[in-house]
CSV table of C-alpha atoms and ligand atoms in Angstrom, one decimal:
chain,number,residue,atom,x,y,z
A,219,MET,CA,-9.6,-61.9,-89.1
A,220,ALA,CA,-10.5,-63.9,-86.2
A,221,LEU,CA,-10.5,-67.4,-85.7
A,222,THR,CA,-13.3,-69.0,-83.9
A,223,LEU,CA,-12.8,-72.6,-82.4
A,224,SER,CA,-15.7,-74.8,-81.2
A,225,TYR,CA,-14.9,-78.2,-80.4
A,226,SER,CA,-17.8,-80.3,-78.5
A,227,THR,CA,-16.3,-83.1,-76.3
A,228,PRO,CA,-13.7,-84.1,-78.9
A,229,SER,CA,-11.0,-86.9,-78.3
A,230,LEU,CA,-7.8,-87.1,-80.5
A,231,MET,CA,-6.6,-90.0,-82.6
A,232,GLY,CA,-4.2,-90.6,-85.4
A,233,THR,CA,-0.5,-90.3,-86.6
A,234,ILE,CA,1.0,-87.1,-87.6
A,235,GLN,CA,4.6,-85.8,-88.9
A,236,VAL,CA,4.6,-82.1,-87.3
A,237,PRO,CA,6.7,-79.6,-90.0
A,238,GLY,CA,10.5,-79.5,-89.7
A,239,ASP,CA,12.7,-77.8,-86.9
A,240,LYS,CA,12.8,-74.2,-87.1
A,241,SER,CA,16.0,-73.8,-85.5
A,242,ILE,CA,17.7,-76.2,-88.1
A,243,SER,CA,15.7,-75.1,-90.9
A,244,HIS,CA,17.3,-71.4,-90.4
A,245,ARG,CA,20.7,-72.7,-89.9
A,246,SER,CA,20.6,-75.2,-92.9
A,247,ILE,CA,20.1,-72.1,-95.2
A,248,MET,CA,22.8,-70.2,-93.5
A,249,PHE,CA,25.4,-72.7,-93.8
A,250,GLY,CA,24.5,-73.7,-97.2
A,251,ALA,CA,24.7,-70.0,-98.1
A,252,MET,CA,28.1,-70.0,-96.2
A,253,ALA,CA,29.5,-73.5,-98.4
A,254,ALA,CA,30.6,-73.4,-101.7
A,255,GLY,CA,29.0,-75.9,-104.0
A,256,ILE,CA,25.4,-77.7,-103.4
A,257,THR,CA,24.0,-77.7,-100.0
A,258,THR,CA,20.7,-80.2,-100.5
A,259,VAL,CA,17.8,-80.0,-97.6
A,260,GLU,CA,15.2,-82.2,-96.9
A,261,GLY,CA,12.2,-81.6,-94.3
A,262,PHE,CA,12.7,-77.8,-94.6
A,263,LEU,CA,10.1,-75.6,-92.2
A,264,LEU,CA,8.4,-73.4,-94.8
A,265,GLY,CA,7.3,-71.5,-92.1
A,266,ASP,CA,7.0,-67.3,-92.6
A,267,ASP,CA,10.3,-66.9,-90.6
A,268,CYS,CA,12.8,-69.6,-92.3
A,269,LEU,CA,11.3,-68.2,-95.8
A,270,SER,CA,12.7,-64.6,-94.2
A,271,THR,CA,15.8,-66.4,-93.9
A,272,ILE,CA,15.9,-67.4,-97.8
A,273,SER,CA,14.9,-63.9,-99.1
A,274,CYS,CA,17.8,-62.6,-97.0
A,275,PHE,CA,19.9,-64.9,-98.8
A,276,ARG,CA,18.7,-64.4,-101.7
A,277,LYS,CA,19.1,-61.0,-101.6
A,278,LEU,CA,22.9,-61.7,-101.0
A,279,GLY,CA,23.1,-63.1,-104.4
A,280,VAL,CA,22.7,-67.0,-102.9
A,281,GLU,CA,21.0,-69.2,-105.4
A,282,ILE,CA,18.2,-70.8,-103.2
A,283,ASN,CA,15.0,-73.5,-105.0
A,284,LEU,CA,12.1,-74.8,-103.3
A,285,ASP,CA,10.4,-77.8,-104.2
A,286,GLY,CA,7.8,-78.5,-101.2
A,287,ASP,CA,10.4,-79.3,-98.2
A,288,LYS,CA,13.1,-79.5,-100.0
A,289,VAL,CA,15.9,-76.9,-100.7
A,290,THR,CA,18.8,-76.5,-103.0
A,291,ILE,CA,21.3,-73.8,-102.1
A,292,THR,CA,23.9,-73.0,-104.8
A,293,SER,CA,26.4,-70.8,-103.5
A,294,GLY,CA,30.2,-69.6,-104.4
A,295,GLY,CA,30.6,-69.3,-100.9
A,296,GLU,CA,30.4,-66.5,-98.4
A,297,SER,CA,33.1,-64.5,-100.3
A,298,SER,CA,30.8,-64.6,-103.1
A,299,TRP,CA,27.9,-62.7,-101.3
A,300,GLU,CA,27.2,-59.5,-102.8
A,301,GLU,CA,26.5,-56.3,-101.1
A,302,PRO,CA,22.5,-56.4,-101.1
A,303,ALA,CA,21.0,-53.0,-103.0
A,304,GLU,CA,17.7,-53.5,-100.8
A,305,VAL,CA,17.3,-54.0,-96.8
A,306,LEU,CA,17.4,-57.3,-95.4
A,307,ASP,CA,13.9,-57.8,-94.2
A,308,THR,CA,14.0,-60.6,-91.3
A,309,GLY,CA,10.3,-60.1,-90.6
A,310,ASN,CA,9.0,-62.0,-87.2
A,311,SER,CA,12.3,-63.7,-86.6
A,312,GLY,CA,14.8,-63.3,-84.1
A,313,THR,CA,17.0,-66.0,-85.0
A,314,THR,CA,17.7,-64.7,-88.7
A,315,THR,CA,18.3,-61.1,-87.1
A,316,ARG,CA,20.5,-62.3,-84.6
A,317,LEU,CA,22.7,-65.1,-86.3
A,318,MET,CA,22.8,-62.7,-89.4
A,319,LEU,CA,24.7,-60.2,-87.5
A,320,GLY,CA,27.2,-62.7,-86.7
A,321,LEU,CA,27.6,-63.6,-90.3
A,322,LEU,CA,27.5,-60.1,-91.8
A,323,ALA,CA,29.7,-58.6,-89.3
A,324,GLY,CA,32.7,-60.2,-91.4
A,325,THR,CA,31.9,-59.6,-94.9
A,326,SER,CA,33.6,-56.6,-96.9
A,327,PHE,CA,30.3,-54.9,-97.5
A,328,HIS,CA,27.6,-52.6,-96.0
A,329,THR,CA,24.1,-54.1,-95.2
A,330,VAL,CA,20.9,-52.7,-93.8
A,331,MET,CA,18.5,-55.3,-91.5
A,332,ALA,CA,15.2,-54.7,-90.1
A,333,GLY,CA,12.1,-57.0,-89.4
A,334,ASP,CA,8.4,-56.3,-88.4
A,335,GLU,CA,7.4,-54.2,-85.1
A,336,SER,CA,8.2,-57.4,-82.9
A,337,ILE,CA,11.8,-57.7,-84.1
A,338,ALA,CA,12.3,-53.7,-83.4
A,339,LYS,CA,11.5,-54.4,-79.5
A,340,ARG,CA,13.6,-57.4,-79.3
A,341,PRO,CA,17.1,-56.9,-77.8
A,342,MET,CA,20.2,-56.6,-80.0
A,343,LYS,CA,22.5,-55.8,-77.5
A,344,ARG,CA,23.4,-58.7,-76.1
A,345,ILE,CA,24.6,-59.8,-79.8
A,346,ILE,CA,26.3,-56.7,-80.8
A,347,ASP,CA,28.5,-56.3,-77.6
A,348,PRO,CA,30.5,-59.5,-77.8
A,349,LEU,CA,30.3,-58.7,-82.1
A,350,ARG,CA,31.7,-55.3,-80.9
A,351,LEU,CA,34.7,-56.7,-79.4
A,352,MET,CA,35.3,-58.9,-82.1
A,353,GLY,CA,36.0,-55.5,-84.1
A,354,ALA,CA,32.5,-55.6,-85.7
A,355,ASP,CA,30.9,-52.1,-87.3
A,356,ILE,CA,27.1,-52.1,-86.2
A,357,ARG,CA,25.1,-49.2,-85.5
A,358,GLY,CA,21.2,-49.2,-84.9
A,359,ARG,CA,18.8,-47.5,-82.7
A,360,ARG,CA,19.6,-46.6,-79.0
A,361,GLY,CA,23.2,-47.2,-79.4
A,362,GLY,CA,22.9,-50.5,-81.3
A,363,GLN,CA,20.3,-52.0,-79.1
A,364,PHE,CA,17.2,-51.8,-81.3
A,365,THR,CA,16.8,-52.4,-85.3
A,366,PRO,CA,17.0,-51.4,-88.3
A,367,LEU,CA,20.8,-52.4,-87.7
A,368,ALA,CA,23.5,-51.0,-90.3
A,369,ILE,CA,26.4,-53.6,-90.6
A,370,GLN,CA,29.7,-52.2,-91.9
A,371,GLY,CA,31.6,-55.4,-92.9
A,372,THR,CA,34.9,-55.6,-91.3
A,373,ARG,CA,37.9,-58.0,-90.5
A,374,LEU,CA,37.0,-59.8,-87.0
A,375,THR,CA,39.7,-61.2,-84.5
A,376,ALA,CA,38.6,-64.0,-82.3
A,377,ILE,CA,37.2,-63.4,-78.6
A,378,ASP,CA,37.2,-65.3,-75.6
A,379,TYR,CA,33.7,-65.0,-74.2
A,380,THR,CA,31.4,-66.0,-71.2
A,381,LEU,CA,27.8,-65.2,-72.3
A,382,PRO,CA,25.7,-63.2,-69.5
A,383,VAL,CA,22.6,-65.2,-70.5
A,384,ALA,CA,21.8,-68.8,-71.7
A,385,SER,CA,20.8,-68.4,-75.5
A,386,ALA,CA,21.8,-70.1,-78.6
A,387,GLN,CA,21.1,-67.0,-80.5
A,388,VAL,CA,24.1,-64.7,-79.0
A,389,LYS,CA,26.0,-68.0,-78.6
A,390,SER,CA,25.6,-68.9,-82.7
A,391,ALA,CA,26.3,-65.3,-83.8
A,392,ILE,CA,29.6,-65.4,-82.1
A,393,LEU,CA,30.7,-68.9,-83.3
A,394,LEU,CA,29.4,-68.0,-87.0
A,395,ALA,CA,31.5,-64.6,-86.5
A,396,GLY,CA,34.2,-66.3,-85.6
A,397,LEU,CA,34.4,-69.0,-88.5
A,398,LYS,CA,35.6,-65.6,-90.3
A,399,ALA,CA,38.1,-64.1,-87.5
A,400,GLU,CA,41.7,-64.3,-87.1
A,401,GLY,CA,42.5,-66.4,-84.3
A,402,ARG,CA,40.9,-68.8,-82.2
A,403,THR,CA,37.3,-67.7,-80.9
A,404,ARG,CA,36.2,-69.2,-77.2
A,405,VAL,CA,32.7,-69.1,-76.1
A,406,THR,CA,31.3,-70.4,-72.7
A,407,GLU,CA,27.9,-70.6,-71.8
A,408,PRO,CA,26.8,-71.0,-68.0
A,409,VAL,CA,23.8,-73.1,-68.8
A,410,ALA,CA,23.7,-75.0,-72.0
A,411,SER,CA,21.5,-73.7,-74.7
A,412,ARG,CA,20.2,-75.6,-78.3
A,413,ASP,CA,23.5,-76.9,-80.0
A,414,HIS,CA,21.9,-76.8,-83.3
A,415,THR,CA,24.9,-74.8,-84.6
A,416,GLU,CA,27.7,-76.8,-83.1
A,417,ILE,CA,26.3,-80.1,-84.7
A,418,MET,CA,25.8,-78.1,-88.4
A,419,LEU,CA,29.5,-76.9,-88.2
A,420,GLU,CA,30.7,-80.3,-87.6
A,421,HIS,CA,28.2,-81.8,-90.1
A,422,PHE,CA,29.5,-78.9,-93.0
A,423,GLY,CA,33.0,-80.2,-92.2
A,424,ALA,CA,34.4,-77.5,-89.6
A,425,ALA,CA,36.6,-78.0,-86.5
A,426,ILE,CA,35.0,-77.2,-83.5
A,427,SER,CA,36.1,-78.5,-79.6
A,428,ARG,CA,33.4,-78.8,-77.2
A,429,ASN,CA,34.4,-78.8,-73.6
A,430,ASP,CA,32.7,-78.6,-70.1
A,431,GLY,CA,30.4,-75.9,-71.7
A,432,THR,CA,32.9,-74.0,-73.6
A,433,ILE,CA,33.1,-74.2,-77.5
A,434,GLU,CA,36.3,-73.3,-79.3
A,435,ILE,CA,36.6,-72.7,-83.0
A,436,GLU,CA,39.5,-71.7,-85.2
A,437,GLY,CA,38.9,-68.8,-87.6
A,438,GLY,CA,39.7,-68.9,-91.6
A,439,GLN,CA,37.7,-72.6,-92.0
A,440,THR,CA,35.7,-73.1,-95.1
A,441,LEU,CA,32.3,-75.1,-95.0
A,442,THR,CA,31.8,-77.9,-97.5
A,443,ALA,CA,28.5,-78.0,-98.8
A,444,SER,CA,26.3,-80.8,-97.5
A,445,HIS,CA,22.8,-82.8,-97.2
A,446,VAL,CA,20.5,-82.1,-94.2
A,447,LYS,CA,17.8,-83.8,-93.1
A,448,VAL,CA,15.7,-81.8,-91.2
A,449,PRO,CA,13.7,-83.8,-87.9
A,450,GLY,CA,10.4,-82.7,-86.9
A,451,ASP,CA,10.5,-79.4,-84.3
A,452,ILE,CA,9.6,-80.4,-80.9
A,453,SER,CA,8.6,-77.1,-80.2
A,454,SER,CA,5.5,-77.7,-82.5
A,455,ALA,CA,5.4,-81.2,-81.5
A,456,ALA,CA,4.7,-79.7,-78.1
A,457,PHE,CA,1.3,-78.1,-78.8
A,458,MET,CA,0.2,-81.7,-80.3
A,459,ILE,CA,1.7,-83.3,-77.2
A,460,GLY,CA,-0.4,-80.8,-74.9
A,461,ALA,CA,-3.6,-81.6,-77.1
A,462,ALA,CA,-3.4,-85.5,-76.4
A,463,LEU,CA,-2.3,-85.0,-72.8
A,464,ILE,CA,-5.6,-82.6,-72.1
A,465,THR,CA,-8.2,-83.9,-74.1
A,466,PRO,CA,-10.2,-86.8,-72.5
A,467,ASN,CA,-9.5,-90.6,-74.4
A,468,SER,CA,-6.7,-89.5,-76.6
A,469,SER,CA,-3.6,-91.2,-78.4
A,470,VAL,CA,-1.7,-89.2,-80.8
A,471,ARG,CA,1.2,-90.5,-82.6
A,472,LEU,CA,4.0,-87.7,-83.7
A,473,THR,CA,6.8,-89.0,-86.0
A,474,ASN,CA,10.3,-88.0,-86.4
A,475,VAL,CA,10.0,-85.6,-84.0
A,476,GLY,CA,13.9,-84.0,-83.0
A,477,THR,CA,15.0,-84.9,-79.7
A,478,ASN,CA,18.1,-83.2,-79.6
A,479,PRO,CA,18.8,-82.9,-75.4
A,480,THR,CA,19.2,-79.5,-75.4
A,481,ARG,CA,15.6,-79.5,-76.5
A,482,THR,CA,13.9,-82.2,-74.7
A,483,GLY,CA,13.1,-80.3,-71.3
A,484,ILE,CA,9.0,-80.9,-72.5
A,485,LEU,CA,9.5,-84.7,-72.4
A,486,ASP,CA,11.5,-84.0,-69.0
A,487,VAL,CA,8.6,-82.1,-67.7
A,488,ILE,CA,5.3,-84.1,-69.1
A,489,LYS,CA,7.2,-87.1,-67.3
A,490,LYS,CA,7.5,-85.7,-63.8
A,491,MET,CA,3.8,-84.5,-64.1
A,492,GLY,CA,2.5,-88.2,-64.6
A,493,ALA,CA,2.1,-88.2,-68.1
A,494,ASP,CA,1.5,-91.4,-69.9
A,495,PHE,CA,4.0,-91.8,-73.5
A,496,ASP,CA,6.3,-93.7,-75.0
A,497,VAL,CA,9.4,-92.3,-77.1
A,498,GLU,CA,10.9,-94.9,-79.8
A,499,GLU,CA,14.3,-93.1,-80.9
A,500,ARG,CA,15.6,-92.9,-84.3
A,501,GLN,CA,18.7,-90.9,-85.6
A,502,VAL,CA,18.8,-88.0,-88.2
A,503,SER,CA,21.6,-86.7,-89.9
A,504,GLY,CA,23.8,-85.9,-86.5
A,505,GLU,CA,20.3,-84.8,-85.1
A,506,PRO,CA,18.5,-87.4,-82.6
A,507,ALA,CA,15.0,-88.0,-83.5
A,508,ALA,CA,11.9,-90.0,-82.2
A,509,ASP,CA,8.2,-91.2,-82.7
A,510,LEU,CA,6.5,-90.1,-79.6
A,511,THR,CA,2.9,-91.5,-78.9
A,512,ILE,CA,0.8,-89.1,-76.3
A,513,ARG,CA,-2.0,-90.4,-74.4
A,514,SER,CA,-4.6,-88.1,-72.1
A,515,SER,CA,-3.1,-88.4,-68.7
A,516,ALA,CA,-3.8,-87.3,-65.5
A,517,LEU,CA,-1.1,-84.6,-64.6
A,518,SER,CA,0.0,-83.2,-61.1
A,519,GLY,CA,1.4,-79.9,-61.0
A,520,ILE,CA,5.3,-79.4,-60.2
A,521,GLU,CA,8.3,-76.8,-60.1
A,522,ILE,CA,10.1,-75.8,-63.3
A,523,GLY,CA,13.4,-74.0,-63.3
A,524,GLY,CA,16.9,-73.8,-63.4
A,525,ASP,CA,18.7,-75.6,-66.0
A,526,LEU,CA,16.0,-76.8,-67.6
A,527,ILE,CA,14.5,-73.7,-69.0
A,528,PRO,CA,16.8,-73.1,-72.0
A,529,ARG,CA,15.6,-76.8,-72.9
A,530,LEU,CA,12.0,-75.7,-73.0
A,531,ILE,CA,11.7,-72.0,-73.0
A,532,ASP,CA,9.8,-72.0,-76.0
A,533,GLU,CA,7.1,-74.5,-74.9
A,534,ILE,CA,6.5,-72.4,-71.4
A,535,PRO,CA,3.0,-71.0,-72.8
A,536,LEU,CA,1.6,-74.7,-73.9
A,537,ILE,CA,3.3,-75.7,-70.4
A,538,ALA,CA,1.2,-73.1,-68.9
A,539,LEU,CA,-2.1,-74.5,-70.5
A,540,ILE,CA,-1.5,-78.2,-69.5
A,541,ALA,CA,-0.3,-76.8,-66.1
A,542,THR,CA,-4.2,-75.4,-65.6
A,543,GLN,CA,-5.3,-79.2,-66.0
A,544,ALA,CA,-3.0,-80.4,-63.3
A,545,ASN,CA,-3.5,-81.6,-59.9
A,546,GLY,CA,-2.0,-78.7,-57.6
A,547,THR,CA,0.5,-76.0,-57.7
A,548,THR,CA,2.7,-75.6,-60.8
A,549,VAL,CA,5.5,-73.1,-60.4
A,550,ILE,CA,7.5,-71.7,-63.6
A,551,LYS,CA,10.7,-69.6,-62.3
A,552,ASP,CA,14.1,-68.2,-63.6
A,553,ALA,CA,12.0,-67.8,-67.2
A,554,GLU,CA,12.9,-64.5,-66.9
A,555,GLU,CA,13.9,-64.6,-71.0
A,556,LEU,CA,10.3,-65.1,-71.6
A,557,ARG,CA,9.5,-61.2,-71.6
A,558,VAL,CA,11.9,-60.4,-74.6
A,559,LYS,CA,10.5,-63.1,-77.3
A,560,GLU,CA,8.0,-62.2,-79.4
A,561,THR,CA,6.1,-60.5,-77.0
A,562,ASP,CA,6.3,-60.4,-73.3
A,563,ARG,CA,5.1,-64.4,-72.9
A,564,ILE,CA,5.1,-64.3,-69.2
A,565,ALA,CA,2.7,-61.1,-69.3
A,566,ALA,CA,0.5,-62.4,-72.4
A,567,VAL,CA,0.0,-66.2,-71.2
A,568,VAL,CA,-1.0,-65.1,-67.9
A,569,SER,CA,-3.7,-62.6,-69.2
A,570,GLU,CA,-5.2,-64.7,-71.9
A,571,LEU,CA,-5.1,-67.8,-70.0
A,572,ALA,CA,-7.1,-65.9,-67.0
A,573,LYS,CA,-9.6,-64.8,-69.3
A,574,LEU,CA,-10.4,-68.2,-70.2
A,575,GLY,CA,-11.0,-69.0,-66.4
A,576,ALA,CA,-7.5,-70.5,-65.0
A,577,ASP,CA,-6.0,-69.6,-62.0
A,578,ILE,CA,-2.7,-68.1,-62.9
A,579,GLN,CA,-0.5,-65.4,-61.5
A,580,ALA,CA,2.8,-63.9,-63.0
A,581,THR,CA,6.0,-63.4,-61.2
A,582,GLU,CA,8.9,-61.4,-62.3
A,583,ASP,CA,10.7,-64.6,-63.7
A,584,GLY,CA,8.0,-67.2,-64.6
A,585,MET,CA,4.3,-68.0,-63.3
A,586,ILE,CA,1.9,-69.8,-60.7
A,587,ILE,CA,-0.5,-71.9,-61.8
A,588,GLN,CA,-3.2,-73.5,-59.7
A,589,GLY,CA,-4.8,-76.9,-61.2
A,590,PRO,CA,-6.9,-78.4,-62.3
A,591,THR,CA,-9.8,-75.2,-63.2
A,592,PRO,CA,-12.2,-75.9,-65.8
A,593,LEU,CA,-11.9,-73.6,-69.0
A,594,THR,CA,-14.3,-71.5,-70.5
A,595,GLY,CA,-14.6,-69.9,-74.1
A,596,GLY,CA,-13.6,-66.6,-74.6
A,597,ILE,CA,-12.2,-63.7,-76.8
A,598,VAL,CA,-7.8,-64.2,-76.9
A,599,LYS,CA,-5.4,-62.3,-78.5
A,600,SER,CA,-2.3,-63.8,-80.1
A,601,TYR,CA,-0.2,-60.6,-79.6
A,602,GLY,CA,0.9,-62.0,-83.3
A,603,ASP,CA,3.1,-64.2,-81.6
A,604,HIS,CA,2.9,-67.9,-83.0
A,605,ARG,CA,3.1,-69.8,-79.8
A,606,LEU,CA,0.4,-67.5,-78.1
A,607,GLY,CA,-1.7,-68.6,-81.0
A,608,MET,CA,-1.3,-72.2,-80.7
A,609,MET,CA,-1.6,-72.4,-77.4
A,610,GLU,CA,-4.8,-70.7,-77.5
A,611,ALA,CA,-6.0,-73.2,-80.1
A,612,VAL,CA,-5.3,-76.1,-77.9
A,613,ALA,CA,-7.0,-74.5,-75.3
A,614,ALA,CA,-10.2,-74.5,-77.5
A,615,LEU,CA,-10.3,-77.9,-77.3
A,616,ILE,CA,-11.2,-78.3,-73.8
A,617,ALA,CA,-13.1,-75.0,-73.4
A,618,SER,CA,-16.9,-74.9,-72.5
A,619,SER,CA,-17.4,-72.6,-75.2
A,620,ASP,CA,-16.2,-71.0,-78.6
A,621,VAL,CA,-12.5,-69.3,-78.0
A,622,ILE,CA,-12.2,-66.7,-80.6
A,623,ILE,CA,-8.3,-66.1,-81.5
A,624,ASP,CA,-7.8,-62.6,-82.6
A,625,ASN,CA,-4.8,-62.4,-85.1
A,626,PRO,CA,-4.1,-66.6,-85.5
A,627,ALA,CA,-2.1,-65.7,-89.2
A,628,CYS,CA,1.1,-65.7,-87.0
A,629,ILE,CA,0.7,-69.3,-86.3
A,630,SER,CA,2.4,-69.8,-89.9
A,631,VAL,CA,5.6,-68.5,-88.5
A,632,SER,CA,6.3,-71.7,-87.4
A,633,TYR,CA,3.5,-74.3,-87.9
A,634,PRO,CA,1.8,-73.3,-91.2
A,635,GLY,CA,-1.4,-75.5,-91.4
A,636,PHE,CA,-1.6,-76.0,-87.5
A,637,VAL,CA,-5.3,-75.8,-87.0
A,638,GLU,CA,-6.3,-78.2,-90.1
A,639,GLN,CA,-3.6,-80.9,-88.9
A,640,LEU,CA,-5.1,-80.6,-85.1
A,641,ASP,CA,-8.8,-81.1,-86.9
A,642,SER,CA,-7.2,-84.3,-88.5
A,643,LEU,CA,-6.8,-85.7,-85.3
A,644,LEU,CA,-10.6,-85.2,-84.4
A,645,ASN,CA,-12.4,-88.4,-83.7
B,55,LIG,O1,13.5,-66.7,-83.8
B,55,LIG,P1,12.7,-66.6,-82.5
B,55,LIG,O2,11.8,-65.5,-83.1
B,55,LIG,O3,13.7,-65.9,-81.5
B,55,LIG,O4,12.0,-68.0,-82.2
B,55,LIG,C1,11.8,-68.1,-80.7
B,55,LIG,C2,10.3,-69.0,-80.9
B,55,LIG,O5,9.7,-69.1,-80.2
B,55,LIG,O6,10.4,-69.6,-81.9
B,55,LIG,C3,12.2,-67.4,-80.0
B,55,LIG,F1,10.9,-66.4,-79.6
B,55,LIG,O7,12.8,-69.2,-80.7
B,55,LIG,C4,14.2,-69.0,-80.5
B,55,LIG,C5,14.6,-69.6,-79.2
B,55,LIG,O8,13.7,-68.9,-77.9
B,55,LIG,C6,15.0,-69.7,-81.3
B,55,LIG,C7,16.5,-69.9,-80.9
B,55,LIG,C8,17.3,-70.9,-82.1
B,55,LIG,O9,17.1,-71.2,-83.2
B,55,LIG,O10,18.7,-70.5,-82.0
B,55,LIG,C9,17.1,-70.2,-79.6
B,55,LIG,C10,16.1,-69.6,-78.8
B,55,LIG,O11,16.3,-68.0,-78.2
B,55,LIG,P2,17.2,-67.5,-77.2
B,55,LIG,O12,17.2,-66.3,-77.2
B,55,LIG,O13,17.6,-67.9,-76.2
B,55,LIG,O14,19.2,-67.6,-78.0
């Protein structure tokens, strides 16, 4: 069912807590399932993707109980996992599919994993190649490039691997497989990607070393059950940040947002564009966090590329929208990874923002946006991609007439209750 949004000259005021970080929530379940004992999690994201992770681990025999955003994971450790009788359904979640490949490669049993239509198109070779070098036995469509994937657990040996793409999912899958492998695994990343796996490995008692872009982990270590506090997701907060920046007369406070430096590229970008905002820092279980106050701002176009891209990769649809309201040209480059996300996010963002009157053009590895342009209403598609759906809902705040979003249900992948929370800020 489509969602019709019509806002006439709104302003946004108030304080909200955005839902828990998706990347950290996934990992909290995986680490809790690997560790023998009882792991507790607070601030867990009850989004569809993280629920897919829970459902996969329940099928492996791990006991997981939910009480609001609190989770209790009771596990006998990785060695107690059972061969699942059913296919593990990873839904729309790339993180679940890819990190679980690393975890399942070193078991003693057989698993089959599959997700939705979007997952079936996302590249898995980048994960399977290094895992095969470790000895993994993984088969899939087109030589293992795509799901469904069949994994026959086997003994793994350590590798020394340099990532060809900046990807936290590839890095994490190798490190998680490395935890079970014989020997010392080394992963080198040319550009830093999010490091939640490294932080959580240490938090659960594993010894790892991190030096100049190389992470090392000795195989055969066991994890100790722990307590995880999940901060708010900066990738979700980004939509509220963008909403406050482009809606006149707005001031929005976002509490307890994760500000791990590998994720705060969005804050660097808005600062460079001239945004008016404050950051008050806090600390949450090894992961930094802050309260952010964002006010409507006059923005200028900038160039975004290079090492900054992995630090804001999921925020680019929103950045493209705010660039339509900035003075001058915004160029986003080095972001070809966007083409293999839930949908081709370069093509989708350009086509849908153009429908709303934006002056935006696709390039091979990004986009060029001229601003400011007033946005009109119109019928737009989410392509089943949560980040597209939310960007379009934020665009509706400044559109001159109704914005009708086709297939808005996907928003619950990472931000259940997003539209309601946005509406609660309306003045
Ligand atoms: O889990 P999924 O579907 O891959 O989610 C996305 C998103 O927009 O929420 C990407 F489409 O985030 C990825 C992110 O782009 C989550 C992630 C992680 O938790 O490790 C890492 C990034 O992907 P990658 O491919 O760069 O490693």
